Amino acid sequence: MSKVACIGECMVELKQAEGAEAGLYSRGYGGDTLNTAVYLARLGAGADYITALGDDRLSDEMIAGWAAEGVGTAHVVRLPAKLPGLYMIETDDKGERRFFHWRDSAAARSLMDLPETPEILDALASYDVIYLSAITLSLYSPEGRARLFAALNRARDNGARFAFDTNFRARGWPDLDVARSVFQEAFTAADIVLASTEDLLPLYPGVTNEALLARIPGAEVVLKLSEPASIVRLEGVPYPIKAKPVEAPVVDTTAAGDSFAAAYVAARLAGADPLEAARAGHRLAGVVVCHPGAIIPRAEMPSGLIPNHVHSRKASP
């Protein structure tokens, strides 16, 4: 089984309780790379989650929930007297979401500065794919990011592929010049870039899709568009991909990009070419947005998402 390391942060999630009066919320857990890890595990990839949590009951519940989904937790560091972060979701009548975060002292922010950090970073070389997002990179200090990028380069020298998701939240990047610099470093290091115009236009306003793609030097790049479509660029050649229309009502766009990334990476690991993988990503995302919250019920996972004819062979770099 192929192995994927997902690095990032999972937080306590508060969302409006279904059918409840205003002000009543249900509690769950979520985070962009954690959502991707869960969907990867459901799609048959061996996904491990790499993060730091506290020693509290909420952190215990998180780890138990990840294990129940088949996500590996061997590289989760537990920090005494620390807590996970918290976020609240508001959704409008079109399913678009707005996030409110309480996370400045969350345990995950310390991951690159711990006594356990060198061992965790050395372990990255044992994975087939290392997946993280711009939100992941926003958690760490410049020194922590430098340690992580150095480890990514060592892992790539050992045969791992680095997949970078441009998931951008302005709150995590108070200095946009720093954000642009970090993004460029990630673009240069990544083997696969999963980008979107929604993420990149706040950093590079007013530019065309072609200009956004030109900023990313990698050989395998997916640019998701504002409409249900994407552009897959392979070795400099762009290929437009149209998503099938979503027939059910869109109720919550949370984790649309996270689920796209999971289906894309899982399909590539199974042997699909990037165009097939992008179609799989669009299909899963189209199901996810029709359900509230980041993780849909397991029974609602679409069947046959990964093309059957590729299961027996591994994707080429």
PDB file of C-alpha atoms in Angstrom:
ATOM      1  CA  MET A   1       0.000   0.000   0.000  1.00  0.00           C
ATOM      2  CA  SER A   2       1.245   3.485  -0.862  1.00  0.00           C
ATOM      3  CA  LYS A   3       1.843   5.762   2.115  1.00  0.00           C
ATOM      4  CA  VAL A   4       0.960   9.446   2.393  1.00  0.00           C
ATOM      5  CA  ALA A   5       2.087  11.789   5.178  1.00  0.00           C
ATOM      6  CA  CYS A   6      -0.331  14.680   5.749  1.00  0.00           C
ATOM      7  CA  ILE A   7       1.131  17.490   7.857  1.00  0.00           C
ATOM      8  CA  GLY A   8      -0.942  20.193   9.504  1.00  0.00           C
ATOM      9  CA  GLU A   9      -3.444  21.034  12.206  1.00  0.00           C
ATOM     10  CA  CYS A  10      -6.783  19.642  13.313  1.00  0.00           C
ATOM     11  CA  MET A  11      -9.026  21.907  15.367  1.00  0.00           C
ATOM     12  CA  VAL A  12     -12.238  21.662  17.325  1.00  0.00           C
ATOM     13  CA  GLU A  13     -15.037  22.606  14.912  1.00  0.00           C
ATOM     14  CA  LEU A  14     -18.244  24.402  15.911  1.00  0.00           C
ATOM     15  CA  LYS A  15     -21.010  24.592  13.314  1.00  0.00           C
ATOM     16  CA  GLN A  16     -24.630  25.604  13.415  1.00  0.00           C
ATOM     17  CA  ALA A  17     -26.635  22.630  14.650  1.00  0.00           C
ATOM     18  CA  GLU A  18     -29.056  21.364  12.028  1.00  0.00           C
ATOM     19  CA  GLY A  19     -32.615  22.419  12.750  1.00  0.00           C
ATOM     20  CA  ALA A  20     -31.516  24.219  15.912  1.00  0.00           C
ATOM     21  CA  GLU A  21     -32.303  27.711  17.063  1.00  0.00           C
ATOM     22  CA  ALA A  22     -29.788  30.452  16.355  1.00  0.00           C
ATOM     23  CA  GLY A  23     -26.797  30.264  18.687  1.00  0.00           C
ATOM     24  CA  LEU A  24     -26.789  26.484  19.121  1.00  0.00           C
ATOM     25  CA  TYR A  25     -23.788  24.685  17.646  1.00  0.00           C
ATOM     26  CA  SER A  26     -22.659  21.098  17.273  1.00  0.00           C
ATOM     27  CA  ARG A  27     -19.056  20.111  17.955  1.00  0.00           C
ATOM     28  CA  GLY A  28     -16.816  18.220  15.607  1.00  0.00           C
ATOM     29  CA  TYR A  29     -13.226  18.274  14.410  1.00  0.00           C
ATOM     30  CA  GLY A  30     -11.624  19.472  11.232  1.00  0.00           C
ATOM     31  CA  GLY A  31      -8.653  20.972   9.481  1.00  0.00           C
ATOM     32  CA  ASP A  32      -7.718  21.090   5.824  1.00  0.00           C
ATOM     33  CA  THR A  33      -4.957  18.482   5.772  1.00  0.00           C
ATOM     34  CA  LEU A  34      -6.771  16.282   8.285  1.00  0.00           C
ATOM     35  CA  ASN A  35      -9.831  16.287   6.035  1.00  0.00           C
ATOM     36  CA  THR A  36      -7.604  15.205   3.161  1.00  0.00           C
ATOM     37  CA  ALA A  37      -6.064  12.436   5.290  1.00  0.00           C
ATOM     38  CA  VAL A  38      -9.512  11.037   6.136  1.00  0.00           C
ATOM     39  CA  TYR A  39     -10.624  11.013   2.501  1.00  0.00           C
ATOM     40  CA  LEU A  40      -7.310   9.448   1.455  1.00  0.00           C
ATOM     41  CA  ALA A  41      -7.818   6.651   3.976  1.00  0.00           C
ATOM     42  CA  ARG A  42     -11.371   6.095   2.749  1.00  0.00           C
ATOM     43  CA  LEU A  43     -10.045   5.833  -0.802  1.00  0.00           C
ATOM     44  CA  GLY A  44      -7.570   3.129   0.138  1.00  0.00           C
ATOM     45  CA  ALA A  45      -4.346   5.096   0.563  1.00  0.00           C
ATOM     46  CA  GLY A  46      -2.257   4.563   3.688  1.00  0.00           C
ATOM     47  CA  ALA A  47      -2.552   8.028   5.261  1.00  0.00           C
ATOM     48  CA  ASP A  48      -0.725   9.136   8.405  1.00  0.00           C
ATOM     49  CA  TYR A  49      -1.401  12.457  10.114  1.00  0.00           C
ATOM     50  CA  ILE A  50       1.534  14.444  11.473  1.00  0.00           C
ATOM     51  CA  THR A  51       0.736  17.145  14.009  1.00  0.00           C
ATOM     52  CA  ALA A  52       0.915  18.128  17.678  1.00  0.00           C
ATOM     53  CA  LEU A  53      -1.967  18.017  20.147  1.00  0.00           C
ATOM     54  CA  GLY A  54      -2.487  18.570  23.853  1.00  0.00           C
ATOM     55  CA  ASP A  55      -2.906  16.003  26.592  1.00  0.00           C
ATOM     56  CA  ASP A  56      -6.581  16.865  27.068  1.00  0.00           C
ATOM     57  CA  ARG A  57      -9.804  14.934  26.491  1.00  0.00           C
ATOM     58  CA  LEU A  58     -10.582  16.754  23.228  1.00  0.00           C
ATOM     59  CA  SER A  59      -7.210  15.690  21.824  1.00  0.00           C
ATOM     60  CA  ASP A  60      -7.922  12.121  22.965  1.00  0.00           C
ATOM     61  CA  GLU A  61     -11.213  12.187  21.066  1.00  0.00           C
ATOM     62  CA  MET A  62      -9.496  13.498  17.945  1.00  0.00           C
ATOM     63  CA  ILE A  63      -6.935  10.694  17.886  1.00  0.00           C
ATOM     64  CA  ALA A  64      -9.614   8.065  18.490  1.00  0.00           C
ATOM     65  CA  GLY A  65     -11.684   9.487  15.640  1.00  0.00           C
ATOM     66  CA  TRP A  66      -8.734   9.510  13.224  1.00  0.00           C
ATOM     67  CA  ALA A  67      -7.841   5.931  14.119  1.00  0.00           C
ATOM     68  CA  ALA A  68     -11.464   4.883  13.515  1.00  0.00           C
ATOM     69  CA  GLU A  69     -11.157   6.335  10.007  1.00  0.00           C
ATOM     70  CA  GLY A  70      -7.972   4.392   9.358  1.00  0.00           C
ATOM     71  CA  VAL A  71      -5.638   7.391   9.635  1.00  0.00           C
ATOM     72  CA  GLY A  72      -2.279   6.600  11.243  1.00  0.00           C
ATOM     73  CA  THR A  73      -1.354   8.558  14.378  1.00  0.00           C
ATOM     74  CA  ALA A  74       2.156   7.314  15.195  1.00  0.00           C
ATOM     75  CA  HIS A  75       3.631  10.757  14.481  1.00  0.00           C
ATOM     76  CA  VAL A  76       1.193  12.799  16.589  1.00  0.00           C
ATOM     77  CA  VAL A  77       3.090  14.524  19.417  1.00  0.00           C
ATOM     78  CA  ARG A  78       1.198  15.101  22.687  1.00  0.00           C
ATOM     79  CA  LEU A  79       2.157  18.256  24.588  1.00  0.00           C
ATOM     80  CA  PRO A  80       1.320  18.654  28.307  1.00  0.00           C
ATOM     81  CA  ALA A  81      -0.849  21.658  29.214  1.00  0.00           C
ATOM     82  CA  LYS A  82      -1.550  22.463  25.545  1.00  0.00           C
ATOM     83  CA  LEU A  83      -4.885  22.441  23.694  1.00  0.00           C
ATOM     84  CA  PRO A  84      -5.981  22.146  20.068  1.00  0.00           C
ATOM     85  CA  GLY A  85      -7.211  25.219  18.253  1.00  0.00           C
ATOM     86  CA  LEU A  86     -10.883  26.007  17.704  1.00  0.00           C
ATOM     87  CA  TYR A  87     -12.862  27.358  14.770  1.00  0.00           C
ATOM     88  CA  MET A  88     -16.497  28.187  14.051  1.00  0.00           C
ATOM     89  CA  ILE A  89     -18.196  27.976  10.649  1.00  0.00           C
ATOM     90  CA  GLU A  90     -20.906  30.253   9.331  1.00  0.00           C
ATOM     91  CA  THR A  91     -22.521  29.314   6.015  1.00  0.00           C
ATOM     92  CA  ASP A  92     -24.767  31.463   3.858  1.00  0.00           C
ATOM     93  CA  ASP A  93     -27.801  30.310   1.890  1.00  0.00           C
ATOM     94  CA  LYS A  94     -25.531  29.329  -1.050  1.00  0.00           C
ATOM     95  CA  GLY A  95     -23.321  27.097   1.091  1.00  0.00           C
ATOM     96  CA  GLU A  96     -20.371  29.516   1.118  1.00  0.00           C
ATOM     97  CA  ARG A  97     -18.586  29.518   4.437  1.00  0.00           C
ATOM     98  CA  ARG A  98     -16.914  32.004   6.752  1.00  0.00           C
ATOM     99  CA  PHE A  99     -14.474  30.895   9.434  1.00  0.00           C
ATOM    100  CA  PHE A 100     -13.691  32.313  12.875  1.00  0.00           C
ATOM    101  CA  HIS A 101     -10.521  30.972  14.519  1.00  0.00           C
ATOM    102  CA  TRP A 102      -9.076  30.761  18.037  1.00  0.00           C
ATOM    103  CA  ARG A 103      -5.703  29.074  17.499  1.00  0.00           C
ATOM    104  CA  ASP A 104      -2.769  31.362  18.357  1.00  0.00           C
ATOM    105  CA  SER A 105      -1.522  29.096  21.177  1.00  0.00           C
ATOM    106  CA  ALA A 106      -2.605  25.770  19.679  1.00  0.00           C
ATOM    107  CA  ALA A 107      -0.273  22.800  20.152  1.00  0.00           C
ATOM    108  CA  ALA A 108       0.171  22.276  16.395  1.00  0.00           C
ATOM    109  CA  ARG A 109       2.064  25.540  16.041  1.00  0.00           C
ATOM    110  CA  SER A 110       4.976  24.035  18.014  1.00  0.00           C
ATOM    111  CA  LEU A 111       5.500  20.997  15.787  1.00  0.00           C
ATOM    112  CA  MET A 112       8.708  22.237  14.118  1.00  0.00           C
ATOM    113  CA  ASP A 113      10.321  23.307  17.414  1.00  0.00           C
ATOM    114  CA  LEU A 114      10.094  20.209  19.606  1.00  0.00           C
ATOM    115  CA  PRO A 115      12.642  17.636  20.810  1.00  0.00           C
ATOM    116  CA  GLU A 116      10.708  15.122  18.667  1.00  0.00           C
ATOM    117  CA  THR A 117      10.931  17.274  15.528  1.00  0.00           C
ATOM    118  CA  PRO A 118      14.146  15.779  14.015  1.00  0.00           C
ATOM    119  CA  GLU A 119      12.792  12.225  14.283  1.00  0.00           C
ATOM    120  CA  ILE A 120       9.470  13.237  12.695  1.00  0.00           C
ATOM    121  CA  LEU A 121      11.190  15.064   9.839  1.00  0.00           C
ATOM    122  CA  ASP A 122      13.554  12.152   9.187  1.00  0.00           C
ATOM    123  CA  ALA A 123      10.519   9.846   8.951  1.00  0.00           C
ATOM    124  CA  LEU A 124       9.186  11.765   5.944  1.00  0.00           C
ATOM    125  CA  ALA A 125      11.656   9.946   3.699  1.00  0.00           C
ATOM    126  CA  SER A 126       9.714   6.698   4.253  1.00  0.00           C
ATOM    127  CA  TYR A 127       6.558   8.005   2.515  1.00  0.00           C
ATOM    128  CA  ASP A 128       5.536   7.894  -1.142  1.00  0.00           C
ATOM    129  CA  VAL A 129       3.839  11.309  -0.969  1.00  0.00           C
ATOM    130  CA  ILE A 130       4.122  14.140   1.554  1.00  0.00           C
ATOM    131  CA  TYR A 131       1.088  16.420   1.472  1.00  0.00           C
ATOM    132  CA  LEU A 132       0.722  19.793   3.155  1.00  0.00           C
ATOM    133  CA  SER A 133      -0.971  23.102   2.530  1.00  0.00           C
ATOM    134  CA  ALA A 134      -0.249  26.801   2.764  1.00  0.00           C
ATOM    135  CA  ILE A 135      -2.214  26.753   6.016  1.00  0.00           C
ATOM    136  CA  THR A 136       0.306  24.220   7.328  1.00  0.00           C
ATOM    137  CA  LEU A 137       3.198  26.515   6.411  1.00  0.00           C
ATOM    138  CA  SER A 138       1.494  29.509   8.054  1.00  0.00           C
ATOM    139  CA  LEU A 139       1.615  27.731  11.431  1.00  0.00           C
ATOM    140  CA  TYR A 140       5.390  27.703  11.747  1.00  0.00           C
ATOM    141  CA  SER A 141       8.128  30.255  12.322  1.00  0.00           C
ATOM    142  CA  PRO A 142      10.590  31.044   9.510  1.00  0.00           C
ATOM    143  CA  GLU A 143      13.096  28.742  11.216  1.00  0.00           C
ATOM    144  CA  GLY A 144      10.493  25.987  11.475  1.00  0.00           C
ATOM    145  CA  ARG A 145       9.596  26.321   7.803  1.00  0.00           C
ATOM    146  CA  ALA A 146      13.275  26.128   6.896  1.00  0.00           C
ATOM    147  CA  ARG A 147      13.612  22.858   8.834  1.00  0.00           C
ATOM    148  CA  LEU A 148      10.525  21.477   7.104  1.00  0.00           C
ATOM    149  CA  PHE A 149      11.657  22.446   3.585  1.00  0.00           C
ATOM    150  CA  ALA A 150      15.079  20.910   4.223  1.00  0.00           C
ATOM    151  CA  ALA A 151      13.403  17.662   5.295  1.00  0.00           C
ATOM    152  CA  LEU A 152      11.136  17.726   2.236  1.00  0.00           C
ATOM    153  CA  ASN A 153      14.171  18.021  -0.016  1.00  0.00           C
ATOM    154  CA  ARG A 154      15.854  15.092   1.737  1.00  0.00           C
ATOM    155  CA  ALA A 155      12.694  13.001   1.369  1.00  0.00           C
ATOM    156  CA  ARG A 156      12.454  13.845  -2.331  1.00  0.00           C
ATOM    157  CA  ASP A 157      16.064  12.749  -2.779  1.00  0.00           C
ATOM    158  CA  ASN A 158      14.910   9.426  -1.296  1.00  0.00           C
ATOM    159  CA  GLY A 159      12.086   9.088  -3.850  1.00  0.00           C
ATOM    160  CA  ALA A 160       9.145  10.738  -2.094  1.00  0.00           C
ATOM    161  CA  ARG A 161       6.939  13.211  -3.915  1.00  0.00           C
ATOM    162  CA  PHE A 162       5.870  16.504  -2.325  1.00  0.00           C
ATOM    163  CA  ALA A 163       2.289  17.650  -3.019  1.00  0.00           C
ATOM    164  CA  PHE A 164       1.533  21.280  -2.107  1.00  0.00           C
ATOM    165  CA  ASP A 165      -2.009  22.617  -1.768  1.00  0.00           C
ATOM    166  CA  THR A 166      -2.266  26.414  -2.002  1.00  0.00           C
ATOM    167  CA  ASN A 167      -5.117  26.650   0.543  1.00  0.00           C
ATOM    168  CA  PHE A 168      -4.772  30.297   1.578  1.00  0.00           C
ATOM    169  CA  ARG A 169      -6.241  32.066   4.610  1.00  0.00           C
ATOM    170  CA  ALA A 170      -5.271  35.721   4.869  1.00  0.00           C
ATOM    171  CA  ARG A 171      -5.452  35.652   8.680  1.00  0.00           C
ATOM    172  CA  GLY A 172      -2.464  33.299   8.732  1.00  0.00           C
ATOM    173  CA  TRP A 173      -0.342  35.612   6.569  1.00  0.00           C
ATOM    174  CA  PRO A 174      -0.366  39.172   7.975  1.00  0.00           C
ATOM    175  CA  ASP A 175       2.549  40.048   5.646  1.00  0.00           C
ATOM    176  CA  LEU A 176       1.628  39.156   2.063  1.00  0.00           C
ATOM    177  CA  ASP A 177       5.211  39.595   0.879  1.00  0.00           C
ATOM    178  CA  VAL A 178       6.236  36.821   3.278  1.00  0.00           C
ATOM    179  CA  ALA A 179       3.359  34.703   1.968  1.00  0.00           C
ATOM    180  CA  ARG A 180       4.454  35.199  -1.645  1.00  0.00           C
ATOM    181  CA  SER A 181       8.021  34.247  -0.764  1.00  0.00           C
ATOM    182  CA  VAL A 182       6.930  31.072   1.074  1.00  0.00           C
ATOM    183  CA  PHE A 183       4.549  30.120  -1.731  1.00  0.00           C
ATOM    184  CA  GLN A 184       7.345  30.484  -4.265  1.00  0.00           C
ATOM    185  CA  GLU A 185       9.613  28.269  -2.203  1.00  0.00           C
ATOM    186  CA  ALA A 186       6.871  25.649  -1.996  1.00  0.00           C
ATOM    187  CA  PHE A 187       6.158  25.903  -5.737  1.00  0.00           C
ATOM    188  CA  THR A 188       9.818  25.326  -6.501  1.00  0.00           C
ATOM    189  CA  ALA A 189      10.099  22.325  -4.174  1.00  0.00           C
ATOM    190  CA  ALA A 190       6.809  20.606  -5.050  1.00  0.00           C
ATOM    191  CA  ASP A 191       6.353  17.719  -7.453  1.00  0.00           C
ATOM    192  CA  ILE A 192       2.572  18.288  -7.534  1.00  0.00           C
ATOM    193  CA  VAL A 193       0.897  21.660  -6.991  1.00  0.00           C
ATOM    194  CA  LEU A 194      -2.840  21.764  -6.296  1.00  0.00           C
ATOM    195  CA  ALA A 195      -3.773  25.425  -6.709  1.00  0.00           C
ATOM    196  CA  SER A 196      -6.925  27.490  -7.164  1.00  0.00           C
ATOM    197  CA  THR A 197      -7.727  30.962  -8.374  1.00  0.00           C
ATOM    198  CA  GLU A 198      -9.544  31.540  -5.070  1.00  0.00           C
ATOM    199  CA  ASP A 199      -6.272  30.999  -3.213  1.00  0.00           C
ATOM    200  CA  LEU A 200      -3.871  32.762  -5.570  1.00  0.00           C
ATOM    201  CA  LEU A 201      -5.725  35.895  -6.664  1.00  0.00           C
ATOM    202  CA  PRO A 202      -5.507  37.494  -3.171  1.00  0.00           C
ATOM    203  CA  LEU A 203      -1.713  37.163  -3.517  1.00  0.00           C
ATOM    204  CA  TYR A 204      -1.489  38.092  -7.195  1.00  0.00           C
ATOM    205  CA  PRO A 205      -4.577  40.255  -7.841  1.00  0.00           C
ATOM    206  CA  GLY A 206      -5.868  41.003 -11.300  1.00  0.00           C
ATOM    207  CA  VAL A 207      -3.763  38.473 -13.208  1.00  0.00           C
ATOM    208  CA  THR A 208      -4.988  35.906 -15.713  1.00  0.00           C
ATOM    209  CA  ASN A 209      -5.135  32.152 -15.260  1.00  0.00           C
ATOM    210  CA  GLU A 210      -2.179  31.876 -17.612  1.00  0.00           C
ATOM    211  CA  ALA A 211      -0.170  34.310 -15.490  1.00  0.00           C
ATOM    212  CA  LEU A 212      -1.001  32.384 -12.312  1.00  0.00           C
ATOM    213  CA  LEU A 213       0.178  29.144 -13.890  1.00  0.00           C
ATOM    214  CA  ALA A 214       3.345  30.856 -15.103  1.00  0.00           C
ATOM    215  CA  ARG A 215       4.299  31.551 -11.482  1.00  0.00           C
ATOM    216  CA  ILE A 216       4.394  27.817 -10.714  1.00  0.00           C
ATOM    217  CA  PRO A 217       7.453  26.090 -12.215  1.00  0.00           C
ATOM    218  CA  GLY A 218       6.444  22.470 -11.521  1.00  0.00           C
ATOM    219  CA  ALA A 219       5.779  19.846 -14.182  1.00  0.00           C
ATOM    220  CA  GLU A 220       2.410  18.754 -12.651  1.00  0.00           C
ATOM    221  CA  VAL A 221       0.079  21.591 -11.704  1.00  0.00           C
ATOM    222  CA  VAL A 222      -3.689  21.736 -11.223  1.00  0.00           C
ATOM    223  CA  LEU A 223      -5.386  25.143 -11.168  1.00  0.00           C
ATOM    224  CA  LYS A 224      -8.993  24.957  -9.986  1.00  0.00           C
ATOM    225  CA  LEU A 225     -11.123  27.763 -11.411  1.00  0.00           C
ATOM    226  CA  SER A 226     -14.010  29.819 -10.040  1.00  0.00           C
ATOM    227  CA  GLU A 227     -16.394  27.860 -12.258  1.00  0.00           C
ATOM    228  CA  PRO A 228     -16.648  24.048 -11.901  1.00  0.00           C
ATOM    229  CA  ALA A 229     -13.535  23.366 -13.945  1.00  0.00           C
ATOM    230  CA  SER A 230      -9.762  23.214 -13.708  1.00  0.00           C
ATOM    231  CA  ILE A 231      -6.647  23.445 -15.834  1.00  0.00           C
ATOM    232  CA  VAL A 232      -4.120  20.627 -15.554  1.00  0.00           C
ATOM    233  CA  ARG A 233      -0.667  21.629 -16.808  1.00  0.00           C
ATOM    234  CA  LEU A 234       1.719  18.815 -17.657  1.00  0.00           C
ATOM    235  CA  GLU A 235       5.256  19.534 -18.821  1.00  0.00           C
ATOM    236  CA  GLY A 236       4.155  23.031 -19.836  1.00  0.00           C
ATOM    237  CA  VAL A 237       1.017  21.975 -21.735  1.00  0.00           C
ATOM    238  CA  PRO A 238      -2.382  23.092 -20.293  1.00  0.00           C
ATOM    239  CA  TYR A 239      -5.382  20.746 -20.446  1.00  0.00           C
ATOM    240  CA  PRO A 240      -8.834  22.105 -19.506  1.00  0.00           C
ATOM    241  CA  ILE A 241     -10.996  19.806 -17.369  1.00  0.00           C
ATOM    242  CA  LYS A 242     -14.740  20.365 -16.962  1.00  0.00           C
ATOM    243  CA  ALA A 243     -16.423  19.092 -13.817  1.00  0.00           C
ATOM    244  CA  LYS A 244     -19.753  17.343 -14.123  1.00  0.00           C
ATOM    245  CA  PRO A 245     -22.593  19.556 -12.865  1.00  0.00           C
ATOM    246  CA  VAL A 246     -23.606  19.069  -9.225  1.00  0.00           C
ATOM    247  CA  GLU A 247     -27.213  17.946  -9.300  1.00  0.00           C
ATOM    248  CA  ALA A 248     -28.046  18.065  -5.573  1.00  0.00           C
ATOM    249  CA  PRO A 249     -28.289  21.413  -3.712  1.00  0.00           C
ATOM    250  CA  VAL A 250     -24.959  22.814  -2.514  1.00  0.00           C
ATOM    251  CA  VAL A 251     -25.236  23.228   1.252  1.00  0.00           C
ATOM    252  CA  ASP A 252     -21.637  23.656   2.476  1.00  0.00           C
ATOM    253  CA  THR A 253     -18.430  24.132   0.487  1.00  0.00           C
ATOM    254  CA  THR A 254     -16.223  23.232   3.470  1.00  0.00           C
ATOM    255  CA  ALA A 255     -13.541  20.684   2.432  1.00  0.00           C
ATOM    256  CA  ALA A 256     -14.300  20.902  -1.287  1.00  0.00           C
ATOM    257  CA  GLY A 257     -10.626  21.544  -1.983  1.00  0.00           C
ATOM    258  CA  ASP A 258      -9.463  19.072   0.673  1.00  0.00           C
ATOM    259  CA  SER A 259     -11.520  16.249  -0.828  1.00  0.00           C
ATOM    260  CA  PHE A 260     -10.392  17.182  -4.359  1.00  0.00           C
ATOM    261  CA  ALA A 261      -6.788  16.854  -3.180  1.00  0.00           C
ATOM    262  CA  ALA A 262      -7.447  13.461  -1.589  1.00  0.00           C
ATOM    263  CA  ALA A 263      -9.075  12.021  -4.703  1.00  0.00           C
ATOM    264  CA  TYR A 264      -6.355  13.469  -6.924  1.00  0.00           C
ATOM    265  CA  VAL A 265      -3.478  12.061  -4.865  1.00  0.00           C
ATOM    266  CA  ALA A 266      -5.212   8.699  -4.342  1.00  0.00           C
ATOM    267  CA  ALA A 267      -5.870   8.380  -8.076  1.00  0.00           C
ATOM    268  CA  ARG A 268      -2.272   9.240  -8.937  1.00  0.00           C
ATOM    269  CA  LEU A 269      -0.978   6.687  -6.449  1.00  0.00           C
ATOM    270  CA  ALA A 270      -3.283   4.085  -7.984  1.00  0.00           C
ATOM    271  CA  GLY A 271      -1.834   4.763 -11.426  1.00  0.00           C
ATOM    272  CA  ALA A 272      -4.258   7.290 -12.929  1.00  0.00           C
ATOM    273  CA  ASP A 273      -2.841  10.011 -15.138  1.00  0.00           C
ATOM    274  CA  PRO A 274      -3.267  13.613 -13.936  1.00  0.00           C
ATOM    275  CA  LEU A 275      -6.329  14.249 -16.132  1.00  0.00           C
ATOM    276  CA  GLU A 276      -8.130  11.196 -14.727  1.00  0.00           C
ATOM    277  CA  ALA A 277      -7.035  12.231 -11.241  1.00  0.00           C
ATOM    278  CA  ALA A 278      -8.473  15.740 -11.673  1.00  0.00           C
ATOM    279  CA  ARG A 279     -11.801  14.289 -12.811  1.00  0.00           C
ATOM    280  CA  ALA A 280     -11.837  12.100  -9.703  1.00  0.00           C
ATOM    281  CA  GLY A 281     -11.107  15.170  -7.584  1.00  0.00           C
ATOM    282  CA  HIS A 282     -13.986  17.121  -9.096  1.00  0.00           C
ATOM    283  CA  ARG A 283     -16.350  14.201  -8.604  1.00  0.00           C
ATOM    284  CA  LEU A 284     -15.602  13.747  -4.907  1.00  0.00           C
ATOM    285  CA  ALA A 285     -15.698  17.501  -4.241  1.00  0.00           C
ATOM    286  CA  GLY A 286     -19.079  17.647  -6.009  1.00  0.00           C
ATOM    287  CA  VAL A 287     -20.469  15.134  -3.507  1.00  0.00           C
ATOM    288  CA  VAL A 288     -18.852  16.726  -0.451  1.00  0.00           C
ATOM    289  CA  VAL A 289     -20.389  20.180  -1.054  1.00  0.00           C
ATOM    290  CA  CYS A 290     -23.881  18.652  -0.905  1.00  0.00           C
ATOM    291  CA  HIS A 291     -23.416  17.716   2.784  1.00  0.00           C
ATOM    292  CA  PRO A 292     -22.880  19.870   5.880  1.00  0.00           C
ATOM    293  CA  GLY A 293     -19.445  19.856   7.470  1.00  0.00           C
ATOM    294  CA  ALA A 294     -16.039  18.769   6.237  1.00  0.00           C
ATOM    295  CA  ILE A 295     -16.405  14.973   6.411  1.00  0.00           C
ATOM    296  CA  ILE A 296     -19.427  13.390   4.765  1.00  0.00           C
ATOM    297  CA  PRO A 297     -20.992  10.159   6.071  1.00  0.00           C
ATOM    298  CA  ARG A 298     -19.036   7.139   4.895  1.00  0.00           C
ATOM    299  CA  ALA A 299     -22.164   5.755   3.245  1.00  0.00           C
ATOM    300  CA  GLU A 300     -22.285   8.824   0.963  1.00  0.00           C
ATOM    301  CA  MET A 301     -18.810   8.250  -0.503  1.00  0.00           C
ATOM    302  CA  PRO A 302     -19.181   7.803  -4.280  1.00  0.00           C
ATOM    303  CA  SER A 303     -18.370   4.373  -5.630  1.00  0.00           C
ATOM    304  CA  GLY A 304     -15.892   3.745  -8.430  1.00  0.00           C
ATOM    305  CA  LEU A 305     -14.144   7.052  -7.822  1.00  0.00           C
ATOM    306  CA  ILE A 306     -10.693   5.709  -8.709  1.00  0.00           C
ATOM    307  CA  PRO A 307     -10.728   4.248 -12.244  1.00  0.00           C
ATOM    308  CA  ASN A 308     -10.784   0.440 -11.983  1.00  0.00           C
ATOM    309  CA  HIS A 309      -8.214  -0.123 -14.706  1.00  0.00           C
ATOM    310  CA  VAL A 310      -5.435   1.609 -12.747  1.00  0.00           C
ATOM    311  CA  HIS A 311      -5.621  -0.143  -9.404  1.00  0.00           C
ATOM    312  CA  SER A 312      -2.864  -2.618 -10.228  1.00  0.00           C
ATOM    313  CA  ARG A 313      -0.187  -0.148 -11.205  1.00  0.00           C
ATOM    314  CA  LYS A 314       1.526   2.729  -9.438  1.00  0.00           C
ATOM    315  CA  ALA A 315       1.591   6.256 -10.765  1.00  0.00           C
ATOM    316  CA  SER A 316       4.773   7.466 -12.376  1.00  0.00           C
ATOM    317  CA  PRO A 317       6.312  10.694 -11.015  1.00  0.00           C
TER     318      PRO A 317
END
